[in-house]
Amino acid sequence: DAGITQSPRHKVTETGTPVTLRCHQTENHRYMYWYRQDPGHGLRLIHYSYGVKDTDKGEVSDGYSVSRSKTEDFLLTLESATSSQTSVYFCAISESRLAGALNEQFFGPGTRLTVL
Amino acid sequence: KQEVTQIPAALSVPEGENLVLNCSFTDSAIYNLQWFRQDPGKGLTSLLLIQSSQREQTSGRLNASLDKSSGRSTLYIAASQPGDSATYLCAVKIDYTGANSKLTFGKGITLSVRP
């Protein structure tokens, strides 16, 4: 299994509070991603990173920010959590360095976030 | 915009049956396609990855095929077992760098294998 951990694994918070989710990898992969999974919508990309301090938005980025100060860590922050951000959040990694390489994407175990 | 469809949303079969799970995508210009398994409350486990230049990949009782021109992939599961019960997701990648390195997912097929 790819070395990806997420913390916390479960969190319950209240509307309006800030929340930070952490993804940690031991594979030294260049790309890291945050997805959210919701019934009826499947998995959707929130933000991704293609290197230290290099990040960009995905398709559902409103209300979220990210930071990557080290290769191994990718943080997702909800500045002011809302009930619509109740979801399961998955981190993923991919080497994505060479054309023609597999560039397989591996996923972490997920964080279940409930915003009351 | 790439869209990925998996139909039906749920499938129930008796143990021992060979089965095929379908995945279709709208834009044939893909880099690769991955099949994942997700158990309830768990993360995604990568099952098979097919590069755009490949036609199929095999791992144990699983065989995935890819037909780019028609925008289709199938996951074949031989001699199904109750332990195969899970949700199966397919996802496509358009490119290996930048925003197109993300995966676009189907909504999954929830498989139940009855003993």
JSON list of C-alpha atoms in Angstrom, two decimals, chain A residues 31 33 35 37 40 43 45 48 59 90 94 96-105 107-109, chain B residues 1 31-32 34 36 38 41-44 46 49 51 89 93 96-99 101-103 105 107:
[
{"chain": "A", "resi": 31, "resn": "TYR", "atom": "CA", "xyz": [1.45, 15.57, -7.04]},
{"chain": "A", "resi": 33, "resn": "TYR", "atom": "CA", "xyz": [-4.79, 16.06, -4.41]},
{"chain": "A", "resi": 35, "resn": "TYR", "atom": "CA", "xyz": [-11.13, 15.22, -3.26]},
{"chain": "A", "resi": 37, "resn": "GLN", "atom": "CA", "xyz": [-16.97, 12.34, -1.87]},
{"chain": "A", "resi": 40, "resn": "GLY", "atom": "CA", "xyz": [-25.03, 11.52, -5.81]},
{"chain": "A", "resi": 43, "resn": "LEU", "atom": "CA", "xyz": [-15.59, 12.17, -6.01]},
{"chain": "A", "resi": 45, "resn": "LEU", "atom": "CA", "xyz": [-11.42, 17.54, -6.97]},
{"chain": "A", "resi": 48, "resn": "TYR", "atom": "CA", "xyz": [-4.22, 19.93, -6.03]},
{"chain": "A", "resi": 59, "resn": "GLU", "atom": "CA", "xyz": [-13.72, 22.07, -9.63]},
{"chain": "A", "resi": 90, "resn": "PHE", "atom": "CA", "xyz": [-9.78, 11.94, 0.46]},
{"chain": "A", "resi": 94, "resn": "SER", "atom": "CA", "xyz": [0.62, 10.62, -7.98]},
{"chain": "A", "resi": 96, "resn": "SER", "atom": "CA", "xyz": [2.99, 12.49, -12.58]},
{"chain": "A", "resi": 97, "resn": "ARG", "atom": "CA", "xyz": [6.53, 13.24, -13.62]},
{"chain": "A", "resi": 98, "resn": "LEU", "atom": "CA", "xyz": [7.13, 11.42, -16.88]},
{"chain": "A", "resi": 99, "resn": "ALA", "atom": "CA", "xyz": [5.05, 11.06, -20.00]},
{"chain": "A", "resi": 100, "resn": "GLY", "atom": "CA", "xyz": [4.47, 7.40, -20.68]},
{"chain": "A", "resi": 101, "resn": "ALA", "atom": "CA", "xyz": [4.94, 6.42, -17.04]},
{"chain": "A", "resi": 102, "resn": "LEU", "atom": "CA", "xyz": [2.06, 4.80, -15.19]},
{"chain": "A", "resi": 103, "resn": "ASN", "atom": "CA", "xyz": [1.28, 7.89, -13.09]},
{"chain": "A", "resi": 104, "resn": "GLU", "atom": "CA", "xyz": [-1.07, 5.80, -11.01]},
{"chain": "A", "resi": 105, "resn": "GLN", "atom": "CA", "xyz": [-3.03, 7.66, -8.37]},
{"chain": "A", "resi": 107, "resn": "PHE", "atom": "CA", "xyz": [-5.66, 7.32, -2.14]},
{"chain": "A", "resi": 108, "resn": "GLY", "atom": "CA", "xyz": [-5.54, 7.81, 1.60]},
{"chain": "A", "resi": 109, "resn": "PRO", "atom": "CA", "xyz": [-8.07, 6.32, 4.05]},
{"chain": "B", "resi": 1, "resn": "LYS", "atom": "CA", "xyz": [-15.82, 18.41, -20.20]},
{"chain": "B", "resi": 31, "resn": "TYR", "atom": "CA", "xyz": [-4.07, 9.34, -20.66]},
{"chain": "B", "resi": 32, "resn": "ASN", "atom": "CA", "xyz": [-5.10, 6.34, -18.57]},
{"chain": "B", "resi": 34, "resn": "GLN", "atom": "CA", "xyz": [-8.09, 3.28, -13.33]},
{"chain": "B", "resi": 36, "resn": "PHE", "atom": "CA", "xyz": [-10.90, 1.18, -7.90]},
{"chain": "B", "resi": 38, "resn": "GLN", "atom": "CA", "xyz": [-14.21, 0.91, -2.19]},
{"chain": "B", "resi": 41, "resn": "GLY", "atom": "CA", "xyz": [-16.58, 3.49, 5.12]},
{"chain": "B", "resi": 42, "resn": "LYS", "atom": "CA", "xyz": [-13.15, 2.87, 3.62]},
{"chain": "B", "resi": 43, "resn": "GLY", "atom": "CA", "xyz": [-10.78, 4.46, 1.15]},
{"chain": "B", "resi": 44, "resn": "LEU", "atom": "CA", "xyz": [-10.19, 3.60, -2.50]},
{"chain": "B", "resi": 46, "resn": "SER", "atom": "CA", "xyz": [-6.53, 0.73, -6.94]},
{"chain": "B", "resi": 49, "resn": "LEU", "atom": "CA", "xyz": [-4.66, 0.80, -14.41]},
{"chain": "B", "resi": 51, "resn": "GLN", "atom": "CA", "xyz": [-2.67, 3.16, -20.20]},
{"chain": "B", "resi": 89, "resn": "LEU", "atom": "CA", "xyz": [-15.37, 2.99, -9.44]},
{"chain": "B", "resi": 93, "resn": "LYS", "atom": "CA", "xyz": [-7.06, 10.92, -16.42]},
{"chain": "B", "resi": 96, "resn": "TYR", "atom": "CA", "xyz": [-0.08, 13.38, -16.58]},
{"chain": "B", "resi": 97, "resn": "THR", "atom": "CA", "xyz": [0.58, 16.98, -15.49]},
{"chain": "B", "resi": 98, "resn": "GLY", "atom": "CA", "xyz": [-1.32, 20.05, -14.41]},
{"chain": "B", "resi": 99, "resn": "ALA", "atom": "CA", "xyz": [-5.02, 20.22, -13.75]},
{"chain": "B", "resi": 101, "resn": "SER", "atom": "CA", "xyz": [-3.71, 15.03, -14.06]},
{"chain": "B", "resi": 102, "resn": "LYS", "atom": "CA", "xyz": [-6.75, 14.81, -11.82]},
{"chain": "B", "resi": 103, "resn": "LEU", "atom": "CA", "xyz": [-9.07, 11.83, -12.03]},
{"chain": "B", "resi": 105, "resn": "PHE", "atom": "CA", "xyz": [-14.75, 9.57, -11.54]},
{"chain": "B", "resi": 107, "resn": "LYS", "atom": "CA", "xyz": [-20.36, 7.36, -9.44]}
]
